[in-house]
Amino acid sequence: MAASLQDILNSHHTGRPAVMGVLNITPDSFSDGGEFFDAGTAAEHAAAMAREGADIIDIGAESTRPGSARVSPGEQIARLGSSVAAAAGTGSLVSIDTSSSVVAACALEQGASIINDISAGRDDPEMFALAAERGCGLVLMHMRGEPATMQRDPDYRDVVAEVRSFLAQRIAAAMAAGVKAAQIIVDPGIGFGKRLEHNLALLRGLAALCDLGRPVLVGASRKRFIGELTNTPAASARTLGSVAAALYAYAGGATILRVHDVSATCQALAVWRSLENPAGF
Ligand code: HH2
């Protein structure tokens, strides 16, 4: 059975993994750009991911791949059309991947229950007030710089400590604006202003982020570091590497896994969890 919002927000206590399936309604996403750009195809893909076991469908109308340009709130809303309502009708939860409070408010009206803000409330000063008022889930993600510039020679002294301290600060800022701790999910932002070694260090160091006391979301699926490690240039051919990264992240404490390949990830998690919990069998 698909998880409730409360299940997701408590998943760091229960250890129940939640699979978040990606639905990009964009012409240019690195992983699946253009594939789901019309309303009918988007709704079908949402329904397919729900059937495959997605607890959450994460809908975005702005690509955030390195070098991508911004998309205005009006254009994001136009691209979304009725896809949030269609995805909410599948029985999965819906998260809206946007840094704009106007787009987020529109998606919440249509049935979304989580705001996935890759800017962690830095792009739009109204975002925290909206999340506070609506009591929805709120993903705060780490990003160095902006998508347009973030891969220009990113450097850290201690990437895990710096990401942890950034997320702690953003939790404090959200709470100062009235968001409850219990609404918040944190995310190290794999691939956002990070080189290969930074991504690997963060995946190895998830315990430090779990220590913030909130569920940890990891989005490693099809990302460039998997291509670099395996010499797989085509993002769509990175499923097996993505599943390995998702399992490793789950074993390291992440309970929300943002993935393109829902069925493969759910199958891998089912086997992993059965092996981990002999009492259940
Ligand atoms: N990654 C992407 C987009 N949104 N949100 C969170 N919380 N965490 C992530 O790691 C994350 C995210 C990038 O992946 P994708 O949506 O496939 O590509 P694009 O940004 O090009 O649409």
Tab-separated table of N, CA and C in Angstrom, residues 2-145:
chain	number	residue	atom	x	y	z
A	2	ALA	N	0.464	2.259	-0.770
A	2	ALA	CA	1.261	3.493	-0.830
A	2	ALA	C	1.283	4.152	0.553
A	3	ALA	N	2.373	4.831	0.843
A	3	ALA	CA	2.548	5.461	2.148
A	3	ALA	C	1.711	6.738	2.247
A	4	SER	N	1.336	7.094	3.495
A	4	SER	CA	0.682	8.384	3.728
A	4	SER	C	1.775	9.437	3.956
A	5	LEU	N	1.371	10.712	3.953
A	5	LEU	CA	2.352	11.773	4.221
A	5	LEU	C	2.985	11.560	5.597
A	6	GLN	N	2.167	11.155	6.565
A	6	GLN	CA	2.716	10.927	7.917
A	6	GLN	C	3.751	9.808	7.905
A	7	ASP	N	3.452	8.735	7.152
A	7	ASP	CA	4.433	7.628	7.037
A	7	ASP	C	5.768	8.162	6.520
A	8	ILE	N	5.679	9.019	5.515
A	8	ILE	CA	6.913	9.537	4.889
A	8	ILE	C	7.672	10.419	5.886
A	9	LEU	N	6.917	11.275	6.584
A	9	LEU	CA	7.574	12.215	7.505
A	9	LEU	C	8.097	11.511	8.760
A	10	ASN	N	7.640	10.263	8.972
A	10	ASN	CA	8.135	9.464	10.115
A	10	ASN	C	9.086	8.376	9.669
A	11	SER	N	9.437	8.350	8.383
A	11	SER	CA	10.153	7.188	7.852
A	11	SER	C	11.540	7.023	8.467
A	12	HIS	N	12.118	8.102	8.984
A	12	HIS	CA	13.437	7.968	9.634
A	12	HIS	C	13.319	7.200	10.939
A	13	HIS	N	12.112	7.158	11.538
A	13	HIS	CA	11.914	6.362	12.755
A	13	HIS	C	11.560	4.916	12.423
A	14	THR	N	10.718	4.731	11.401
A	14	THR	CA	10.227	3.380	11.097
A	14	THR	C	11.175	2.604	10.182
A	15	GLY	N	11.989	3.318	9.389
A	15	GLY	CA	12.864	2.658	8.420
A	15	GLY	C	12.131	2.209	7.166
A	16	ARG	N	10.829	2.543	7.064
A	16	ARG	CA	10.078	2.157	5.863
A	16	ARG	C	10.561	3.031	4.702
A	17	PRO	N	11.088	2.429	3.624
A	17	PRO	CA	11.546	3.260	2.514
A	17	PRO	C	10.375	3.771	1.680
A	18	ALA	N	10.504	4.969	1.160
A	18	ALA	CA	9.492	5.513	0.259
A	18	ALA	C	10.160	5.786	-1.083
A	19	VAL	N	9.513	5.315	-2.129
A	19	VAL	CA	10.054	5.532	-3.469
A	19	VAL	C	9.324	6.722	-4.100
A	20	MET	N	10.132	7.690	-4.549
A	20	MET	CA	9.595	8.895	-5.193
A	20	MET	C	9.914	8.783	-6.675
A	21	GLY	N	8.892	8.642	-7.507
A	21	GLY	CA	9.106	8.514	-8.950
A	21	GLY	C	9.152	9.889	-9.606
A	22	VAL	N	10.080	10.069	-10.524
A	22	VAL	CA	10.289	11.383	-11.158
A	22	VAL	C	9.417	11.541	-12.396
A	23	LEU	N	8.715	12.655	-12.459
A	23	LEU	CA	7.954	12.995	-13.666
A	23	LEU	C	8.344	14.413	-14.089
A	24	ASN	N	9.177	14.499	-15.105
A	24	ASN	CA	9.635	15.803	-15.603
A	24	ASN	C	8.787	16.224	-16.789
A	25	ILE	N	8.044	17.329	-16.608
A	25	ILE	CA	7.255	17.836	-17.732
A	25	ILE	C	8.057	18.988	-18.340
A	26	THR	N	9.162	18.605	-18.952
A	26	THR	CA	10.112	19.591	-19.472
A	26	THR	C	10.600	19.104	-20.839
A	27	PRO	N	10.998	20.055	-21.682
A	27	PRO	CA	11.546	19.602	-22.967
A	27	PRO	C	13.019	19.221	-22.868
A	28	ASP	N	13.680	19.510	-21.712
A	28	ASP	CA	15.145	19.470	-21.699
A	28	ASP	C	15.777	18.796	-20.484
A	29	SER	N	15.040	17.973	-19.700
A	29	SER	CA	15.676	17.338	-18.541
A	29	SER	C	16.764	16.386	-19.009
A	30	PHE	N	17.810	16.242	-18.183
A	30	PHE	CA	18.947	15.434	-18.626
A	30	PHE	C	18.574	13.962	-18.748
A	31	SER	N	17.606	13.530	-17.929
A	31	SER	CA	17.364	12.102	-17.783
A	31	SER	C	16.254	11.592	-18.687
A	32	ASP	N	15.255	12.424	-18.913
A	32	ASP	CA	14.086	11.962	-19.659
A	32	ASP	C	13.457	13.125	-20.428
A	33	GLY	N	14.270	14.152	-20.758
A	33	GLY	CA	13.740	15.386	-21.330
A	33	GLY	C	12.855	15.160	-22.540
A	34	GLY	N	11.667	15.768	-22.511
A	34	GLY	CA	10.783	15.722	-23.657
A	34	GLY	C	9.864	14.516	-23.691
A	35	GLU	N	10.207	13.479	-22.916
A	35	GLU	CA	9.441	12.239	-23.022
A	35	GLU	C	7.989	12.395	-22.549
A	36	PHE	N	7.797	13.220	-21.498
A	36	PHE	CA	6.466	13.307	-20.889
A	36	PHE	C	5.918	14.725	-20.985
A	37	PHE	N	6.217	15.372	-22.126
A	37	PHE	CA	5.957	16.800	-22.241
A	37	PHE	C	4.507	17.105	-22.594
A	38	ASP	N	3.676	16.129	-22.899
A	38	ASP	CA	2.269	16.477	-23.110
A	38	ASP	C	1.417	15.839	-22.011
A	39	ALA	N	0.243	16.466	-21.780
A	39	ALA	CA	-0.556	16.136	-20.596
A	39	ALA	C	-0.945	14.658	-20.543
A	40	GLY	N	-1.351	14.107	-21.689
A	40	GLY	CA	-1.790	12.711	-21.710
A	40	GLY	C	-0.661	11.771	-21.344
A	41	THR	N	0.513	11.993	-21.910
A	41	THR	CA	1.660	11.117	-21.640
A	41	THR	C	2.095	11.258	-20.187
A	42	ALA	N	2.049	12.498	-19.681
A	42	ALA	CA	2.452	12.725	-18.289
A	42	ALA	C	1.520	11.957	-17.353
A	43	ALA	N	0.211	12.036	-17.593
A	43	ALA	CA	-0.755	11.346	-16.726
A	43	ALA	C	-0.559	9.832	-16.802
A	44	GLU	N	-0.306	9.340	-17.992
A	44	GLU	CA	-0.074	7.883	-18.146
A	44	GLU	C	1.174	7.437	-17.401
A	45	HIS	N	2.228	8.243	-17.498
A	45	HIS	CA	3.470	7.866	-16.824
A	45	HIS	C	3.284	7.902	-15.302
A	46	ALA	N	2.521	8.899	-14.809
A	46	ALA	CA	2.238	8.970	-13.367
A	46	ALA	C	1.485	7.710	-12.933
A	47	ALA	N	0.482	7.322	-13.710
A	47	ALA	CA	-0.309	6.131	-13.358
A	47	ALA	C	0.569	4.884	-13.375
A	48	ALA	N	1.465	4.797	-14.362
A	48	ALA	CA	2.346	3.620	-14.445
A	48	ALA	C	3.263	3.559	-13.229
A	49	MET	N	3.827	4.699	-12.832
A	49	MET	CA	4.726	4.694	-11.669
A	49	MET	C	3.963	4.340	-10.386
A	50	ALA	N	2.712	4.816	-10.280
A	50	ALA	CA	1.900	4.477	-9.099
A	50	ALA	C	1.668	2.968	-9.053
A	51	ARG	N	1.346	2.364	-10.186
A	51	ARG	CA	1.133	0.902	-10.247
A	51	ARG	C	2.407	0.155	-9.873
A	52	GLU	N	3.535	0.692	-10.272
A	52	GLU	CA	4.813	0.027	-10.001
A	52	GLU	C	5.240	0.151	-8.541
A	53	GLY	N	4.540	1.006	-7.790
A	53	GLY	CA	4.847	1.083	-6.356
A	53	GLY	C	5.390	2.410	-5.872
A	54	ALA	N	5.300	3.474	-6.692
A	54	ALA	CA	5.790	4.778	-6.224
A	54	ALA	C	4.901	5.284	-5.086
A	55	ASP	N	5.508	5.641	-3.981
A	55	ASP	CA	4.756	6.237	-2.869
A	55	ASP	C	4.478	7.706	-3.161
A	56	ILE	N	5.412	8.315	-3.889
A	56	ILE	CA	5.303	9.747	-4.203
A	56	ILE	C	5.609	9.908	-5.694
A	57	ILE	N	4.882	10.827	-6.340
A	57	ILE	CA	5.242	11.209	-7.710
A	57	ILE	C	5.724	12.652	-7.649
A	58	ASP	N	6.969	12.859	-8.066
A	58	ASP	CA	7.589	14.185	-7.981
A	58	ASP	C	7.504	14.848	-9.346
A	59	ILE	N	6.675	15.879	-9.435
A	59	ILE	CA	6.424	16.505	-10.733
A	59	ILE	C	7.173	17.831	-10.829
A	60	GLY	N	7.931	17.978	-11.898
A	60	GLY	CA	8.675	19.216	-12.092
A	60	GLY	C	8.472	19.737	-13.491
A	61	ALA	N	8.413	21.065	-13.624
A	61	ALA	CA	8.214	21.671	-14.940
A	61	ALA	C	9.379	22.575	-15.293
A	62	GLU	N	10.487	22.446	-14.518
A	62	GLU	CA	11.686	23.252	-14.814
A	62	GLU	C	12.893	22.338	-14.687
A	63	SER	N	13.654	22.168	-15.735
A	63	SER	CA	14.854	21.340	-15.628
A	63	SER	C	15.874	22.059	-14.758
A	64	THR	N	16.584	21.275	-13.937
A	64	THR	CA	17.618	21.863	-13.081
A	64	THR	C	18.974	21.266	-13.415
A	65	ARG	N	19.074	20.654	-14.602
A	65	ARG	CA	20.348	20.042	-14.942
A	65	ARG	C	21.417	21.134	-15.054
A	66	PRO	N	22.694	20.763	-14.876
A	66	PRO	CA	23.741	21.777	-14.943
A	66	PRO	C	23.635	22.607	-16.218
A	67	GLY	N	23.653	23.938	-16.051
A	67	GLY	CA	23.625	24.832	-17.205
A	67	GLY	C	22.224	25.218	-17.658
A	68	SER	N	21.181	24.643	-17.035
A	68	SER	CA	19.825	24.906	-17.537
A	68	SER	C	19.374	26.335	-17.190
A	69	ALA	N	18.472	26.860	-18.030
A	69	ALA	CA	17.946	28.211	-17.814
A	69	ALA	C	16.692	28.139	-16.948
A	70	ARG	N	16.353	29.254	-16.295
A	70	ARG	CA	15.168	29.302	-15.443
A	70	ARG	C	13.894	29.325	-16.288
A	71	VAL	N	12.801	28.830	-15.688
A	71	VAL	CA	11.497	28.840	-16.354
A	71	VAL	C	10.567	29.652	-15.458
A	72	SER	N	9.845	30.619	-16.021
A	72	SER	CA	9.013	31.509	-15.197
A	72	SER	C	7.897	30.711	-14.520
A	73	PRO	N	7.357	31.222	-13.385
A	73	PRO	CA	6.244	30.526	-12.725
A	73	PRO	C	5.061	30.299	-13.667
A	74	GLY	N	4.739	31.311	-14.492
A	74	GLY	CA	3.605	31.179	-15.418
A	74	GLY	C	3.823	30.033	-16.390
A	75	GLU	N	5.043	29.930	-16.914
A	75	GLU	CA	5.353	28.855	-17.863
A	75	GLU	C	5.336	27.494	-17.153
A	76	GLN	N	5.831	27.437	-15.909
A	76	GLN	CA	5.778	26.166	-15.163
A	76	GLN	C	4.321	25.725	-14.969
A	77	ILE	N	3.457	26.693	-14.598
A	77	ILE	CA	2.047	26.353	-14.364
A	77	ILE	C	1.398	25.879	-15.663
A	78	ALA	N	1.725	26.556	-16.761
A	78	ALA	CA	1.172	26.146	-18.059
A	78	ALA	C	1.632	24.736	-18.415
A	79	ARG	N	2.913	24.437	-18.182
A	79	ARG	CA	3.416	23.091	-18.494
A	79	ARG	C	2.745	22.039	-17.611
A	80	LEU	N	2.524	22.382	-16.339
A	80	LEU	CA	1.929	21.403	-15.417
A	80	LEU	C	0.515	21.032	-15.843
A	81	GLY	N	-0.236	22.033	-16.346
A	81	GLY	CA	-1.618	21.754	-16.776
A	81	GLY	C	-2.365	21.049	-15.668
A	82	SER	N	-2.988	19.915	-15.988
A	82	SER	CA	-3.761	19.193	-14.974
A	82	SER	C	-2.987	17.972	-14.467
A	83	SER	N	-1.666	17.935	-14.692
A	83	SER	CA	-0.931	16.700	-14.371
A	83	SER	C	-0.821	16.446	-12.868
A	84	VAL	N	-0.824	17.507	-12.048
A	84	VAL	CA	-0.758	17.282	-10.594
A	84	VAL	C	-2.039	16.581	-10.143
A	85	ALA	N	-3.184	17.108	-10.605
A	85	ALA	CA	-4.465	16.493	-10.233
A	85	ALA	C	-4.525	15.053	-10.743
A	86	ALA	N	-4.040	14.825	-11.962
A	86	ALA	CA	-4.061	13.460	-12.520
A	86	ALA	C	-3.192	12.538	-11.676
A	87	ALA	N	-2.005	12.999	-11.290
A	87	ALA	CA	-1.107	12.150	-10.486
A	87	ALA	C	-1.697	11.919	-9.098
A	88	ALA	N	-2.329	12.960	-8.524
A	88	ALA	CA	-2.931	12.805	-7.184
A	88	ALA	C	-4.065	11.781	-7.230
A	89	GLY	N	-4.708	11.671	-8.388
A	89	GLY	CA	-5.798	10.701	-8.547
A	89	GLY	C	-5.330	9.253	-8.612
A	90	THR	N	-4.033	9.027	-8.704
A	90	THR	CA	-3.532	7.649	-8.798
A	90	THR	C	-3.459	6.964	-7.434
A	91	GLY	N	-3.554	7.763	-6.349
A	91	GLY	CA	-3.411	7.182	-5.007
A	91	GLY	C	-2.016	7.387	-4.437
A	92	SER	N	-1.037	7.750	-5.275
A	92	SER	CA	0.285	8.109	-4.745
A	92	SER	C	0.220	9.550	-4.241
A	93	LEU	N	1.148	9.896	-3.357
A	93	LEU	CA	1.269	11.299	-2.963
A	93	LEU	C	1.950	12.045	-4.101
A	94	VAL	N	1.750	13.358	-4.135
A	94	VAL	CA	2.411	14.157	-5.176
A	94	VAL	C	3.288	15.206	-4.518
A	95	SER	N	4.525	15.321	-5.022
A	95	SER	CA	5.359	16.449	-4.604
A	95	SER	C	5.583	17.319	-5.823
A	96	ILE	N	5.729	18.623	-5.569
A	96	ILE	CA	5.953	19.564	-6.660
A	96	ILE	C	7.394	20.067	-6.576
A	97	ASP	N	8.131	19.812	-7.647
A	97	ASP	CA	9.551	20.166	-7.709
A	97	ASP	C	9.654	21.576	-8.280
A	98	THR	N	9.682	22.558	-7.389
A	98	THR	CA	9.749	23.956	-7.830
A	98	THR	C	10.364	24.809	-6.733
A	99	SER	N	10.946	25.936	-7.136
A	99	SER	CA	11.448	26.902	-6.154
A	99	SER	C	10.545	28.121	-6.099
A	100	SER	N	9.411	28.056	-6.781
A	100	SER	CA	8.489	29.191	-6.821
A	100	SER	C	7.270	28.915	-5.943
A	101	SER	N	6.965	29.846	-5.035
A	101	SER	CA	5.809	29.641	-4.146
A	101	SER	C	4.501	29.727	-4.932
A	102	VAL	N	4.500	30.458	-6.037
A	102	VAL	CA	3.277	30.579	-6.840
A	102	VAL	C	2.956	29.224	-7.482
A	103	VAL	N	3.988	28.576	-8.027
A	103	VAL	CA	3.802	27.257	-8.641
A	103	VAL	C	3.435	26.242	-7.555
A	104	ALA	N	4.127	26.321	-6.416
A	104	ALA	CA	3.848	25.372	-5.328
A	104	ALA	C	2.408	25.519	-4.848
A	105	ALA	N	1.937	26.771	-4.684
A	105	ALA	CA	0.570	27.000	-4.193
A	105	ALA	C	-0.437	26.402	-5.159
A	106	CYS	N	-0.176	26.576	-6.458
A	106	CYS	CA	-1.077	26.058	-7.478
A	106	CYS	C	-1.109	24.514	-7.405
A	107	ALA	N	0.055	23.899	-7.229
A	107	ALA	CA	0.112	22.429	-7.152
A	107	ALA	C	-0.563	21.919	-5.877
A	108	LEU	N	-0.398	22.630	-4.761
A	108	LEU	CA	-1.061	22.204	-3.514
A	108	LEU	C	-2.575	22.241	-3.698
A	109	GLU	N	-3.062	23.281	-4.412
A	109	GLU	CA	-4.507	23.370	-4.706
A	109	GLU	C	-4.982	22.150	-5.475
A	110	GLN	N	-4.111	21.658	-6.356
A	110	GLN	CA	-4.496	20.516	-7.221
A	110	GLN	C	-4.273	19.170	-6.553
A	111	GLY	N	-3.814	19.169	-5.301
A	111	GLY	CA	-3.705	17.889	-4.590
A	111	GLY	C	-2.297	17.450	-4.228
A	112	ALA	N	-1.277	18.282	-4.515
A	112	ALA	CA	0.083	17.924	-4.069
A	112	ALA	C	0.148	18.048	-2.551
A	113	SER	N	1.013	17.269	-1.904
A	113	SER	CA	1.129	17.397	-0.448
A	113	SER	C	2.556	17.618	0.030
A	114	ILE	N	3.500	17.705	-0.907
A	114	ILE	CA	4.897	17.976	-0.538
A	114	ILE	C	5.453	19.020	-1.509
A	115	ILE	N	6.192	20.003	-0.968
A	115	ILE	CA	6.942	20.941	-1.815
A	115	ILE	C	8.391	20.468	-1.827
A	116	ASN	N	8.927	20.246	-3.013
A	116	ASN	CA	10.325	19.839	-3.173
A	116	ASN	C	11.077	21.053	-3.719
A	117	ASP	N	11.734	21.783	-2.807
A	117	ASP	CA	12.371	23.044	-3.186
A	117	ASP	C	13.888	22.878	-3.199
A	118	ILE	N	14.449	22.756	-4.407
A	118	ILE	CA	15.900	22.528	-4.496
A	118	ILE	C	16.702	23.743	-4.037
A	119	SER	N	16.049	24.900	-3.894
A	119	SER	CA	16.776	26.074	-3.397
A	119	SER	C	16.666	26.177	-1.875
A	120	ALA	N	15.929	25.265	-1.265
A	120	ALA	CA	15.739	25.262	0.193
A	120	ALA	C	15.232	26.610	0.710
A	121	GLY	N	14.306	27.203	-0.035
A	121	GLY	CA	13.678	28.450	0.414
A	121	GLY	C	14.494	29.700	0.139
A	122	ARG	N	15.587	29.584	-0.619
A	122	ARG	CA	16.426	30.772	-0.859
A	122	ARG	C	15.973	31.555	-2.077
A	123	ASP	N	15.286	30.891	-3.018
A	123	ASP	CA	14.880	31.580	-4.251
A	123	ASP	C	13.669	32.475	-4.037
A	124	ASP	N	12.758	32.026	-3.204
A	124	ASP	CA	11.472	32.716	-3.078
A	124	ASP	C	11.170	32.895	-1.597
A	125	PRO	N	11.188	34.135	-1.128
A	125	PRO	CA	10.999	34.395	0.306
A	125	PRO	C	9.622	33.963	0.825
A	126	GLU	N	8.670	33.739	-0.093
A	126	GLU	CA	7.320	33.333	0.349
A	126	GLU	C	7.190	31.826	0.566
A	127	MET	N	8.215	31.066	0.161
A	127	MET	CA	8.053	29.608	0.169
A	127	MET	C	7.808	29.054	1.579
A	128	PHE	N	8.583	29.517	2.553
A	128	PHE	CA	8.427	28.982	3.907
A	128	PHE	C	7.057	29.362	4.489
A	129	ALA	N	6.611	30.605	4.206
A	129	ALA	CA	5.305	31.037	4.726
A	129	ALA	C	4.201	30.136	4.161
A	130	LEU	N	4.324	29.800	2.881
A	130	LEU	CA	3.321	28.923	2.249
A	130	LEU	C	3.329	27.541	2.913
A	131	ALA	N	4.520	26.973	3.096
A	131	ALA	CA	4.611	25.639	3.708
A	131	ALA	C	4.075	25.676	5.134
A	132	ALA	N	4.365	26.770	5.855
A	132	ALA	CA	3.887	26.896	7.243
A	132	ALA	C	2.358	26.937	7.267
A	133	GLU	N	1.801	27.722	6.360
A	133	GLU	CA	0.342	27.891	6.333
A	133	GLU	C	-0.355	26.586	5.940
A	134	ARG	N	0.237	25.860	4.988
A	134	ARG	CA	-0.434	24.678	4.457
A	134	ARG	C	-0.113	23.400	5.219
A	135	GLY	N	0.936	23.406	6.027
A	135	GLY	CA	1.280	22.204	6.809
A	135	GLY	C	1.712	21.028	5.941
A	136	CYS	N	2.170	21.313	4.725
A	136	CYS	CA	2.569	20.232	3.804
A	136	CYS	C	3.987	19.756	4.125
A	137	GLY	N	4.426	18.686	3.467
A	137	GLY	CA	5.824	18.281	3.561
A	137	GLY	C	6.691	19.303	2.828
A	138	LEU	N	7.951	19.427	3.227
A	138	LEU	CA	8.846	20.406	2.609
A	138	LEU	C	10.246	19.804	2.505
A	139	VAL	N	10.712	19.610	1.270
A	139	VAL	CA	12.071	19.088	1.058
A	139	VAL	C	13.031	20.266	0.957
A	140	LEU	N	14.074	20.240	1.788
A	140	LEU	CA	15.129	21.261	1.744
A	140	LEU	C	16.378	20.591	1.198
A	141	MET	N	16.847	21.048	0.045
A	141	MET	CA	17.989	20.402	-0.602
A	141	MET	C	19.213	21.310	-0.615
A	142	HIS	N	20.387	20.706	-0.528
A	142	HIS	CA	21.633	21.478	-0.641
A	142	HIS	C	22.010	21.663	-2.101
A	143	MET	N	22.357	22.890	-2.440
A	143	MET	CA	22.894	23.151	-3.790
A	143	MET	C	23.956	24.237	-3.643
A	144	ARG	N	25.086	24.046	-4.308
A	144	ARG	CA	26.123	25.081	-4.336
A	144	ARG	C	25.877	25.929	-5.570
A	145	GLY	N	25.598	27.221	-5.390
A	145	GLY	CA	25.344	28.099	-6.538
A	145	GLY	C	23.964	27.841	-7.126
